Amino acid sequence: MDRVDGRSLLEEEIYSQPEVVARLLERETAHAGQIVCQLPDFEYIQIAARGTSDYAATYATYALASLAGYPVSLATPSLHTIYHAPPRLRGALVVGISQSGQSPDIVAVVEEGRRQGRPTLAITNDGSSPLAAAADHVIELHAGPERSVAATKTYTAQLAVLALLAATWNGDSQKLAALQGMPEAIAKTLAGAGATVSQRAERYRYMRQCVVIGRGYNYATAFELALKLKELDYVMSTAYSSADFRHGPIATVEEDLPVILVMPAGAVLEDMLGMAKDLRERGAELIAISDAEEARPLARTLLPLAAPSPEWLSPITAILPGQLLALHLALAKGLDPDTPRGLQKVTRTY
Amino acid sequence: MDRVDGRSLLEEEIYSQPEVVARLLERETAHAGQIVCQLPDFEYIQIAARGTSDYAATYATYALASLAGYPVSLATPSLHTIYHAPPRLRGALVVGISQSGQSPDIVAVVEEGRRQGRPTLAITNDGSSPLAAAADHVIELHAGPERSVAATKTYTAQLAVLALLAATWNGDSQKLAALQGMPEAIAKTLAGAGATVSQRAERYRYMRQCVVIGRGYNYATAFELALKLKELDYVMSTAYSSADFRHGPIATVEEDLPVILVMPAGAVLEDMLGMAKDLRERGAELIAISDAEEARPLARTLLPLAAPSPEWLSPITAILPGQLLALHLALAKGLDPDTPRGLQKVTRTY
């Protein structure tokens, strides 16, 4: 692996995100408009994805529903590959999301959509992949090769594609303009969080388990951050929405349990502040990812969001302090952030 | 709380499941047929649920898709209650699942379905609840009051309702007949697992965290079992499909990590056996819930399924050794299984 100045590939890729998202928006904004015009009528969107791409799909369940009005159904690939009982897809736009475009189960869902005569779309970093070949329309991430095993730049690029589609369907030019401002917001957020995170990571050197909570648009952020902490730091981290957490898992909260709250300003902030207060009363240690002043007195560690964004775009920046935390925690633990044990870059599941 | 013979309410409710499911099938089989006849045409099913009911909905994403051909979309209630941006539900049958029928966010999704002129169905243990009032059709669980905080009998009853709908839509009389055999299968499974589980639970007295893996129909079982271990035993347990687990979280597996594999005989068994072998190589301690002979040599602890069922019905029995494990682990830890800390029976989220 060729590294510059001793930096890990992961760190390079994290800091490349402003240019990755800028390039993506430059190359795909008009193309997304064409695709939206060409698609036939459909009633809902079925998305097939795994791992990090599945969390991008989780973001889509909020962004595409609220901005474009389309309900999203997350596909169950085993119905296609193991049970050989795919559902009827009448009314569906079928979308596959995969960095590599290689996983056979994701390709199978898109192929089935096409077989049933439904419109299909692939979102992938590899325009020559089997997934791209299976779909009517392809939006490429243009992120360049992702060489560290843990996905970072392709996740934010996938979020940006989904936000682009949501804004295009929505038709409000202010929404598209806000999205075009995200490369700068990403750069500011990375610059604003880097020093804090590298200082604070050491505190969590011996953290064995933690909980990550987000809600609404940032429900996806909680899952993606929990996955980074698992992949890079081997921390048993579990993600929840604040609502689901109250329906049972809150019983596990003990004195000193670290809880990361993804709580940028927006409509869910009040709910997240209520959750933060409840958790404090139970003795949890709170780490807040937030640009809201109200979060500061509640959190032992505040990971700042230096560039406030509209809530529907906030997942594109809210994950960044989490990526940095996972990176610096790996360094604090003496782990190589580029080669997590037991993982390969391309995972093929059936 | 009135207990018989020092047994907890939880234990009573676990052992009441054969009669609960028998009563449900007796009272609702014909009714389900009527509802299926009366429903107008629809293309997919949107389900709103939280906590245990959400795991029943996860089962539905497999059972309703494979037997009835309908894709299932899990609703995102915050779009209704927090963002006030509900999606267009054209083409949807809207279903709410809630034991109490009280949670305002679940009621809001069903009310929105009705407002948009879509057919609606409530699955609840309380026919006079707000959820029941909001829906065109109601299937009651007839489970009697559930007095322990952790749901057991209402979960299997919800699974039975969803299996009943799947079989009714499917139209194959053998499938309905197989479902009618489940009360006996539940009784046999409880009788066959009880002694093993009560003996083996003590081994896990000091387990702080664990992973639960299932796939396909039993993906839901993994989530429901992980929730029981959180609610009743305060064990940080995280559920995955075997495919998702390979896409990252497998990196967290360390020597001695307890992993519970839900692996009844069926189409996914081969995949689960492969996962079991990989986990063994990494030093994990395996606990298998299975009726398959191949599982025995791989598992340190085998929780038996004494009444093999068709795979699509196996979640109704596969959860039972898990419920018993959560119960006996609570007893081994000196915890009161009926009153988990910080939880109330009815959780109202918005």
XYZ file of C-alpha atoms in Angstrom:
700
model
C 0.000 0.000 0.000
C 1.388 3.389 -0.887
C 0.816 5.944 1.785
C 1.738 9.577 1.806
C 3.504 11.034 4.873
C 2.676 7.989 6.980
C -1.054 8.731 6.713
C -3.304 5.728 6.365
C -5.302 5.208 3.216
C -8.366 5.576 5.417
C -7.319 9.035 6.533
C -6.575 10.073 2.961
C -9.948 8.832 1.841
C -11.749 10.581 4.699
C -10.106 13.884 3.772
C -10.805 13.384 0.062
C -14.567 13.585 0.619
C -15.011 17.269 -0.282
C -13.542 16.689 -3.736
C -15.287 13.334 -4.183
C -18.725 14.822 -3.549
C -17.904 17.911 -5.638
C -16.863 15.753 -8.604
C -19.912 13.549 -8.239
C -22.288 16.509 -8.228
C -20.504 18.075 -11.189
C -20.753 14.921 -13.279
C -24.108 13.502 -12.225
C -26.500 16.387 -11.518
C -27.655 16.749 -15.122
C -27.618 12.986 -15.574
C -29.889 12.500 -12.558
C -32.310 14.960 -14.128
C -32.345 12.938 -17.358
C -32.944 9.675 -15.510
C -35.832 11.157 -13.554
C -37.402 12.364 -16.830
C -36.977 9.014 -18.542
C -38.320 6.780 -15.776
C -41.828 5.457 -16.294
C -44.457 5.876 -13.592
C -43.885 3.909 -10.396
C -45.398 3.897 -6.917
C -42.608 2.941 -4.575
C -38.888 2.222 -4.592
C -37.325 -1.098 -3.673
C -33.634 -0.873 -2.763
C -31.204 -3.794 -2.459
C -27.938 -3.156 -0.578
C -25.650 -4.633 2.093
C -23.370 -3.229 4.768
C -22.531 0.456 4.403
C -24.613 0.701 1.215
C -27.598 -0.557 3.208
C -27.203 2.405 5.542
C -27.216 4.719 2.541
C -30.464 2.949 1.604
C -31.743 3.644 5.114
C -31.109 7.349 4.499
C -33.098 6.974 1.275
C -36.118 5.696 3.204
C -36.287 9.171 4.762
C -34.956 11.430 1.997
C -36.861 9.900 -0.918
C -40.066 9.613 1.094
C -40.052 13.123 2.523
C -38.721 15.061 -0.483
C -40.007 12.943 -3.354
C -43.010 11.256 -1.696
C -41.945 7.720 -2.582
C -42.103 5.027 0.105
C -38.996 2.862 0.135
C -38.930 -0.893 0.682
C -35.601 -2.514 1.531
C -35.234 -5.733 -0.436
C -34.645 -9.101 1.231
C -32.106 -10.611 -1.176
C -32.339 -14.123 0.265
C -35.843 -14.384 -1.227
C -34.130 -14.225 -4.604
C -30.940 -16.183 -4.021
C -31.829 -18.782 -1.386
C -35.602 -19.237 -1.423
C -36.059 -18.597 -5.155
C -39.323 -16.853 -4.332
C -38.920 -13.233 -5.443
C -41.950 -11.021 -4.819
C -44.060 -9.365 -7.524
C -42.454 -6.009 -8.193
C -45.410 -4.361 -9.938
C -45.336 -0.657 -9.101
C -41.679 -0.655 -8.050
C -38.578 1.194 -9.178
C -35.816 -1.288 -8.341
C -32.499 0.177 -7.158
C -29.257 -1.614 -6.292
C -26.565 0.183 -4.280
C -23.079 -1.334 -4.047
C -19.631 0.254 -3.996
C -18.076 -2.609 -5.935
C -21.195 -3.663 -7.829
C -20.062 -7.258 -7.298
C -22.263 -8.842 -4.619
C -24.361 -11.506 -6.373
C -27.396 -11.108 -4.105
C -27.700 -7.401 -4.897
C -27.268 -8.044 -8.620
C -29.976 -10.756 -8.406
C -32.591 -8.313 -7.104
C -31.926 -5.809 -9.906
C -31.963 -8.592 -12.509
C -35.320 -9.755 -11.189
C -36.687 -6.212 -11.465
C -35.635 -6.105 -15.087
C -37.052 -9.579 -15.748
C -40.411 -8.356 -14.428
C -40.230 -5.327 -16.725
C -39.681 -2.809 -13.963
C -37.382 0.225 -14.270
C -34.006 -0.375 -12.632
C -31.172 1.840 -11.383
C -27.686 0.992 -10.142
C -25.673 3.264 -7.849
C -22.075 2.035 -7.841
C -18.460 3.098 -7.881
C -17.738 0.741 -10.796
C -19.580 1.443 -14.058
C -18.293 -1.813 -15.538
C -19.527 -4.011 -12.658
C -22.184 -6.742 -12.916
C -24.590 -4.486 -11.019
C -24.166 -1.688 -13.553
C -24.649 -4.169 -16.401
C -27.910 -5.408 -14.881
C -29.608 -2.000 -14.621
C -31.331 0.323 -17.129
C -29.716 3.382 -15.566
C -26.409 3.752 -13.733
C -25.242 6.576 -11.504
C -21.539 6.246 -10.822
C -19.945 7.563 -7.653
C -16.740 8.779 -9.386
C -15.019 8.341 -6.010
C -11.877 6.717 -7.404
C -10.723 3.357 -6.070
C -11.515 2.949 -2.373
C -8.438 1.188 -1.056
C -9.093 1.033 2.660
C -11.443 -1.790 3.607
C -13.815 0.402 5.631
C -15.990 2.518 3.331
C -15.957 6.266 3.914
C -15.900 8.331 0.711
C -18.205 5.938 -1.119
C -20.743 6.216 1.720
C -20.945 10.006 1.562
C -20.990 9.757 -2.239
C -23.932 7.332 -2.065
C -25.740 9.707 0.302
C -25.079 12.559 -2.132
C -26.546 10.542 -5.044
C -29.671 9.780 -3.033
C -29.979 13.403 -1.921
C -29.540 14.445 -5.561
C -32.354 12.143 -6.668
C -34.574 13.354 -3.816
C -33.960 17.010 -4.690
C -34.433 16.383 -8.413
C -37.784 14.667 -7.871
C -38.741 17.399 -5.416
C -38.046 20.091 -8.010
C -37.312 22.893 -5.515
C -34.231 24.652 -6.879
C -33.235 25.781 -3.389
C -32.866 22.161 -2.388
C -30.532 21.459 -5.289
C -28.578 24.604 -4.419
C -28.235 23.487 -0.802
C -26.863 20.159 -1.979
C -24.296 21.918 -4.168
C -22.982 23.555 -1.004
C -22.172 20.243 0.652
C -18.561 19.851 -0.548
C -17.707 23.042 1.314
C -19.695 21.900 4.354
C -17.808 18.594 4.350
C -14.459 20.408 4.236
C -15.442 22.732 7.087
C -16.759 19.868 9.203
C -13.579 17.833 8.777
C -11.447 20.855 9.613
C -13.592 21.707 12.630
C -13.711 18.205 14.091
C -10.224 16.847 13.335
C -8.328 18.318 16.292
C -11.084 17.608 18.836
C -11.489 14.026 17.743
C -7.787 13.222 17.722
C -7.493 14.623 21.278
C -10.591 12.941 22.633
C -10.213 9.480 21.055
C -7.729 8.288 23.659
C -10.349 8.556 26.394
C -12.207 5.688 24.720
C -9.168 3.431 24.303
C -10.612 0.756 26.582
C -14.254 1.078 25.563
C -15.497 -2.450 24.867
C -19.073 -1.661 23.923
C -21.197 1.340 23.128
C -24.580 2.410 21.851
C -25.147 4.845 18.968
C -28.491 6.627 18.681
C -29.899 8.720 15.851
C -33.355 9.361 14.512
C -35.051 10.375 11.303
C -32.561 11.328 8.595
C -29.704 10.458 10.940
C -31.005 7.007 11.830
C -28.696 5.892 9.005
C -25.776 7.800 10.528
C -26.116 5.862 13.775
C -25.905 2.552 11.905
C -22.990 3.585 9.722
C -21.033 4.930 12.706
C -21.696 1.756 14.705
C -20.394 -0.259 11.750
C -17.188 1.824 11.545
C -16.564 1.262 15.266
C -17.026 -2.478 14.742
C -14.890 -2.748 11.610
C -12.040 -0.475 12.621
C -11.999 -0.644 16.415
C -13.643 -3.990 17.259
C -16.001 -2.178 19.619
C -19.349 -3.937 20.094
C -21.491 -1.023 19.074
C -25.209 -1.177 18.501
C -27.328 1.417 16.713
C -30.906 2.411 17.467
C -33.455 5.064 16.786
C -34.361 6.888 19.978
C -37.920 5.564 19.629
C -36.899 1.924 19.231
C -34.395 2.329 22.068
C -37.225 3.217 24.446
C -39.123 0.091 23.370
C -36.785 -2.257 25.285
C -33.029 -1.801 24.755
C -32.887 1.142 27.192
C -32.898 -1.550 29.922
C -29.236 -2.309 29.099
C -28.019 1.160 30.076
C -25.678 0.959 33.053
C -23.461 3.449 34.830
C -20.653 4.568 32.495
C -22.035 3.021 29.292
C -20.770 5.207 26.444
C -23.631 6.416 24.254
C -22.985 8.374 21.075
C -25.867 10.638 20.116
C -26.098 11.888 16.542
C -28.065 15.054 17.116
C -27.634 17.892 14.653
C -30.099 20.769 14.838
C -33.456 19.963 13.262
C -36.895 18.529 13.891
C -35.670 15.513 15.880
C -33.351 17.501 18.154
C -35.953 17.911 20.898
C -36.552 14.166 21.016
C -32.791 13.524 21.095
C -32.303 16.059 23.919
C -34.975 14.230 25.923
C -33.152 10.963 25.285
C -29.853 12.580 26.363
C -31.368 13.701 29.661
C -32.825 10.254 30.360
C -29.477 8.636 29.608
C -27.612 11.069 31.859
C -29.949 10.183 34.720
C -29.060 6.531 34.213
C -25.360 7.348 34.438
C -24.409 6.894 30.781
C -21.452 8.826 29.378
C -22.637 10.878 26.434
C -20.721 11.689 23.282
C -22.715 14.103 21.119
C -22.221 14.802 17.423
C -23.959 18.133 17.135
C -24.010 21.751 16.097
C -26.673 22.551 18.710
C -25.743 24.622 21.760
C -28.196 22.644 23.886
C -26.142 19.482 23.358
C -22.989 20.912 24.923
C -23.895 20.820 28.646
C -25.268 17.279 28.359
C -22.273 15.662 26.695
C -18.980 14.620 28.252
C -17.492 14.805 24.750
C -18.869 17.056 22.031
C -17.811 16.258 18.469
C -18.685 19.474 16.690
C -20.419 19.977 13.354
C -18.838 23.214 12.202
C -21.045 23.714 9.135
C -24.753 23.525 9.989
C -26.741 22.016 7.116
C -30.439 21.591 6.409
C -31.505 18.514 8.364
C -32.194 16.426 5.255
C -28.553 16.929 4.194
C -27.035 16.664 7.664
C -26.208 12.921 7.377
C -23.561 13.861 4.787
C -21.659 15.838 7.426
C -22.816 14.149 10.660
C -20.984 10.915 9.797
C -17.642 12.723 9.419
C -16.734 13.159 13.120
C -17.728 9.513 13.498
C -15.356 8.427 10.729
C -12.589 10.429 12.402
C -13.408 8.921 15.794
C -13.185 5.390 14.365
C -9.863 6.278 12.702
C -8.266 7.847 15.775
C -9.545 5.135 18.068
C -7.860 2.551 15.818
C -4.629 4.533 16.062
C -4.978 4.843 19.845
C -5.398 1.066 20.027
C -2.401 0.419 17.800
C -4.563 -1.109 15.081
C -3.954 -0.657 11.366
C -7.000 1.255 10.113
C -6.555 -0.014 6.561
C -6.678 -3.740 7.218
C -9.331 -4.759 9.742
C -9.009 -8.389 10.724
C -11.133 -10.856 8.855
C -12.449 -8.445 6.227
C -11.838 -8.008 2.525
C -12.788 -5.033 0.435
C -15.268 -6.861 -1.760
C -17.679 -9.127 0.076
C -19.681 -11.488 -2.092
C -22.798 -12.809 -0.402
C -25.612 -14.922 -1.812
C -48.578 -9.247 40.774
C -50.250 -12.573 41.385
C -48.014 -15.504 40.664
C -48.782 -19.186 40.839
C -46.329 -21.519 42.603
C -43.602 -18.884 42.626
C -43.440 -18.901 38.838
C -42.911 -15.570 37.210
C -45.590 -14.080 35.002
C -43.061 -14.347 32.185
C -42.727 -18.086 32.647
C -46.502 -18.503 32.765
C -46.874 -16.495 29.592
C -44.134 -18.442 27.819
C -45.862 -21.721 28.650
C -49.282 -20.369 27.648
C -48.213 -20.012 24.018
C -49.665 -23.301 22.751
C -53.140 -22.309 23.902
C -52.733 -18.679 22.830
C -51.867 -19.636 19.264
C -54.557 -22.344 19.192
C -57.225 -19.851 20.307
C -56.029 -17.277 17.822
C -56.190 -19.706 14.915
C -59.608 -20.926 16.024
C -61.053 -17.424 16.185
C -59.271 -15.684 13.309
C -58.733 -18.188 10.487
C -62.139 -17.612 8.894
C -61.923 -13.890 9.613
C -58.558 -13.651 7.848
C -60.167 -15.272 4.822
C -62.949 -12.669 4.850
C -60.490 -9.788 5.121
C -58.417 -11.107 2.219
C -61.586 -11.324 0.091
C -62.731 -7.833 0.990
C -59.450 -6.000 0.441
C -59.219 -3.993 -2.775
C -56.272 -4.484 -5.116
C -52.881 -3.342 -3.804
C -49.283 -3.769 -4.890
C -47.230 -3.806 -1.721
C -47.682 -3.771 2.042
C -46.444 -1.026 4.331
C -46.146 -2.066 7.983
C -45.700 0.256 10.961
C -44.465 -1.313 14.220
C -41.947 -0.818 17.039
C -39.918 -3.108 19.265
C -41.053 -6.739 19.318
C -43.886 -5.972 16.882
C -41.280 -4.636 14.460
C -39.584 -8.024 14.510
C -42.917 -9.663 13.700
C -43.035 -7.195 10.789
C -39.545 -8.341 9.795
C -40.902 -11.894 9.601
C -43.667 -10.539 7.374
C -41.112 -9.161 4.905
C -40.188 -12.803 4.217
C -43.466 -14.648 4.763
C -45.751 -12.246 2.889
C -43.268 -11.825 0.043
C -42.495 -15.496 -0.484
C -45.955 -16.994 0.095
C -48.186 -14.147 -1.060
C -45.833 -12.330 -3.453
C -46.238 -8.928 -1.812
C -43.129 -6.839 -1.135
C -43.177 -5.303 2.339
C -42.006 -1.811 3.215
C -41.382 -1.011 6.878
C -42.785 2.432 7.658
C -40.668 5.243 9.068
C -43.121 6.721 11.586
C -41.065 9.874 12.224
C -41.952 11.028 8.695
C -45.521 11.252 9.953
C -45.082 12.457 13.508
C -41.938 14.609 13.453
C -41.334 15.720 9.884
C -45.012 15.915 8.897
C -44.031 14.653 5.446
C -45.795 11.309 4.996
C -45.135 9.592 1.673
C -47.744 8.903 -1.012
C -49.223 5.525 -0.181
C -50.777 4.796 -3.595
C -50.602 1.048 -4.172
C -50.127 0.200 -0.478
C -52.017 -1.905 2.026
C -51.169 -0.154 5.319
C -50.768 -2.395 8.375
C -50.095 -1.410 11.991
C -48.847 -4.025 14.471
C -48.873 -3.211 18.192
C -49.616 -5.363 21.233
C -51.219 -2.481 23.111
C -52.402 -0.542 20.062
C -51.434 2.614 21.939
C -48.227 3.995 20.430
C -49.150 7.280 18.722
C -46.555 6.969 15.943
C -47.948 3.612 14.811
C -51.519 4.906 14.947
C -50.438 7.946 12.884
C -49.208 5.785 9.993
C -52.475 3.829 9.825
C -54.519 7.037 10.060
C -52.519 8.487 7.172
C -53.217 5.365 5.104
C -56.917 5.809 5.708
C -56.735 9.549 4.948
C -55.185 8.686 1.585
C -57.974 6.193 0.880
C -55.808 3.114 1.222
C -56.981 -0.151 2.820
C -55.779 -0.497 6.425
C -55.372 -3.381 8.863
C -54.529 -3.422 12.567
C -52.988 -6.429 14.326
C -53.309 -5.869 18.061
C -54.071 -7.524 21.371
C -56.599 -4.791 22.214
C -59.594 -4.499 19.919
C -60.669 -1.276 21.652
C -57.304 0.465 21.211
C -56.680 3.626 19.154
C -54.871 1.493 16.570
C -57.898 -0.782 16.142
C -60.162 2.272 15.855
C -57.984 3.733 13.095
C -58.069 0.684 10.795
C -60.666 -0.743 8.376
C -59.927 -4.278 9.507
C -58.692 -5.593 12.851
C -57.195 -8.958 13.676
C -57.030 -9.444 17.413
C -54.405 -11.614 19.060
C -56.783 -13.000 21.737
C -53.665 -13.551 23.873
C -55.214 -12.264 27.099
C -53.495 -9.493 29.054
C -49.710 -9.700 28.776
C -48.568 -8.798 32.263
C -44.825 -9.289 32.073
C -43.064 -6.347 30.464
C -41.129 -8.456 27.944
C -43.419 -9.647 25.152
C -43.526 -13.397 24.510
C -47.007 -14.745 23.775
C -48.019 -11.674 21.819
C -44.928 -12.056 19.598
C -45.720 -15.650 18.628
C -49.373 -14.643 18.220
C -48.335 -11.820 15.856
C -46.186 -14.268 13.886
C -49.149 -16.631 13.688
C -51.406 -13.851 12.335
C -48.849 -12.969 9.673
C -48.362 -16.631 8.769
C -52.149 -16.978 8.585
C -52.410 -14.053 6.183
C -49.510 -15.401 4.089
C -51.100 -18.852 3.867
C -54.547 -17.418 3.113
C -53.212 -15.289 0.260
C -51.171 -18.239 -0.948
C -54.259 -20.426 -1.103
C -52.444 -23.757 -0.656
C -54.544 -25.711 1.836
C -51.482 -27.678 2.967
C -49.915 -24.460 4.169
C -52.968 -23.616 6.263
C -52.967 -27.160 7.608
C -49.300 -26.878 8.574
C -50.069 -23.669 10.443
C -52.895 -25.384 12.349
C -50.273 -27.826 13.659
C -48.201 -25.107 15.285
C -49.845 -25.111 18.748
C -48.724 -28.719 19.150
C -45.273 -27.888 17.784
C -44.977 -25.033 20.283
C -45.906 -27.338 23.164
C -43.386 -29.964 22.058
C -40.637 -27.414 21.578
C -41.168 -25.915 25.035
C -41.206 -29.380 26.612
C -38.100 -30.426 24.694
C -36.038 -27.314 25.444
C -37.050 -26.464 29.014
C -34.709 -28.808 30.899
C -31.696 -28.151 28.638
C -32.078 -24.412 28.843
C -32.505 -24.278 32.613
C -29.346 -26.402 33.011
C -27.257 -24.502 30.484
C -28.252 -20.924 31.367
C -25.874 -20.734 34.330
C -22.877 -21.071 32.027
C -23.739 -17.656 30.597
C -24.208 -15.927 33.975
C -21.293 -13.550 33.347
C -21.793 -13.027 29.619
C -21.681 -9.271 29.051
C -22.201 -9.207 25.299
C -23.181 -11.569 22.552
C -24.113 -11.758 18.893
C -27.260 -13.415 17.538
C -27.363 -14.492 13.885
C -30.263 -15.701 11.770
C -31.165 -15.442 8.132
C -34.225 -15.481 5.925
C -37.397 -16.298 7.855
C -35.373 -16.426 11.066
C -33.715 -13.055 10.597
C -36.610 -11.823 12.750
C -35.896 -14.484 15.379
C -32.343 -13.189 15.799
C -33.621 -9.659 16.455
C -36.351 -10.743 18.843
C -33.969 -12.966 20.804
C -31.361 -10.189 21.021
C -34.084 -7.891 22.365
C -35.133 -10.421 25.040
C -31.498 -10.727 26.180
C -31.292 -6.944 26.422
C -34.602 -6.417 28.202
C -34.444 -9.316 30.642
C -30.723 -9.925 31.143
C -29.082 -6.583 30.310
C -26.757 -8.390 27.902
C -25.476 -6.192 25.054
C -26.670 -8.429 22.268
C -26.657 -7.505 18.620
C -28.534 -9.284 15.839
C -27.432 -9.759 12.236
C -28.184 -11.741 9.146
C -25.259 -13.969 8.254
C -24.838 -12.009 5.018
C -24.748 -8.596 6.711
C -22.433 -9.996 9.377
C -19.868 -10.837 6.709
C -20.063 -7.267 5.366
C -18.143 -5.811 8.326
C -19.279 -6.779 11.842
C -17.461 -10.134 11.667
C -14.334 -8.092 12.495
C -15.541 -7.831 16.113
C -15.375 -11.587 16.707
C -12.793 -12.387 19.368
C -11.830 -15.536 21.231
C -14.720 -16.637 23.486
C -17.353 -14.265 22.087
C -20.694 -16.031 22.557
C -22.619 -16.246 19.283
C -26.148 -17.611 19.162
C -27.055 -19.107 15.792
C -30.716 -19.558 14.917
C -30.410 -22.370 12.419
C -33.369 -24.700 11.999
C -33.324 -27.076 9.055
C -34.223 -25.406 5.775
C -32.857 -23.526 2.793
C -30.575 -21.240 4.806
C -29.049 -24.031 6.917
C -26.067 -24.511 4.609
C -25.209 -20.820 4.796
C -25.563 -20.880 8.585
C -23.338 -23.964 8.882
C -20.678 -22.135 6.868
C -20.991 -19.186 9.228
C -20.717 -21.525 12.229
C -17.476 -23.010 10.901
C -15.976 -19.557 10.252
C -16.921 -18.437 13.743
C -15.434 -21.552 15.325
C -12.151 -20.873 13.552
C -12.129 -17.407 15.093
C -12.610 -18.883 18.556
C -16.224 -17.879 19.162
C -18.375 -19.974 21.496
C -21.423 -21.157 19.602
C -24.916 -21.644 20.947
C -27.143 -23.199 18.283
C -30.932 -23.227 18.208
C -31.540 -26.064 15.819
C -33.169 -29.349 14.936
C -30.366 -30.184 12.479
C -27.905 -32.944 13.328
C -25.124 -31.020 11.549
C -25.397 -28.234 14.138
C -24.588 -30.481 17.092
C -20.798 -30.969 16.639
C -20.277 -27.252 15.972
C -22.061 -25.881 19.033
C -20.856 -25.764 22.622
C -24.506 -25.512 23.632
C -27.347 -26.892 21.540
C -30.825 -25.600 22.323
C -32.998 -28.194 20.636
C -36.069 -27.706 18.471
C -37.999 -30.888 19.239
C -40.736 -30.361 16.635
C -39.322 -29.697 13.165
C -41.572 -27.325 11.215
C -41.626 -26.123 7.614
C -39.021 -23.357 7.421
C -41.583 -20.587 6.824
C -43.238 -21.510 10.142
C -40.044 -22.223 12.061
C -39.789 -18.700 13.568
C -42.865 -19.550 15.679
C -40.917 -22.333 17.436
C -37.312 -21.133 17.009
C -37.862 -18.158 19.337
C -39.041 -20.411 22.190
C -35.645 -21.746 23.394
C -34.506 -18.124 23.206
C -37.359 -16.937 25.410
C -36.491 -19.697 27.897
C -32.809 -18.762 27.797
C -33.612 -15.126 28.553
C -35.879 -16.228 31.417
C -33.394 -18.633 33.006
C -30.499 -16.249 32.554
C -32.480 -13.612 34.458
C -33.080 -16.136 37.248
C -29.390 -17.124 37.256
C -28.495 -13.452 37.631
C -30.990 -12.896 40.429
C -33.053 -10.516 38.332
C -36.833 -10.304 38.394
C -37.940 -11.363 34.910
C -41.235 -9.506 35.190
C -39.925 -6.033 35.895
C -36.894 -5.079 33.790
C -35.351 -1.836 34.953
C -36.428 1.296 33.159
C -39.206 -0.267 31.107
C -42.967 -0.040 31.204
C -45.392 -2.343 29.452
C -46.838 0.293 27.158
C -44.294 2.550 25.463
C -45.691 5.607 23.758
C -43.355 7.085 21.173
C -43.944 9.886 18.710
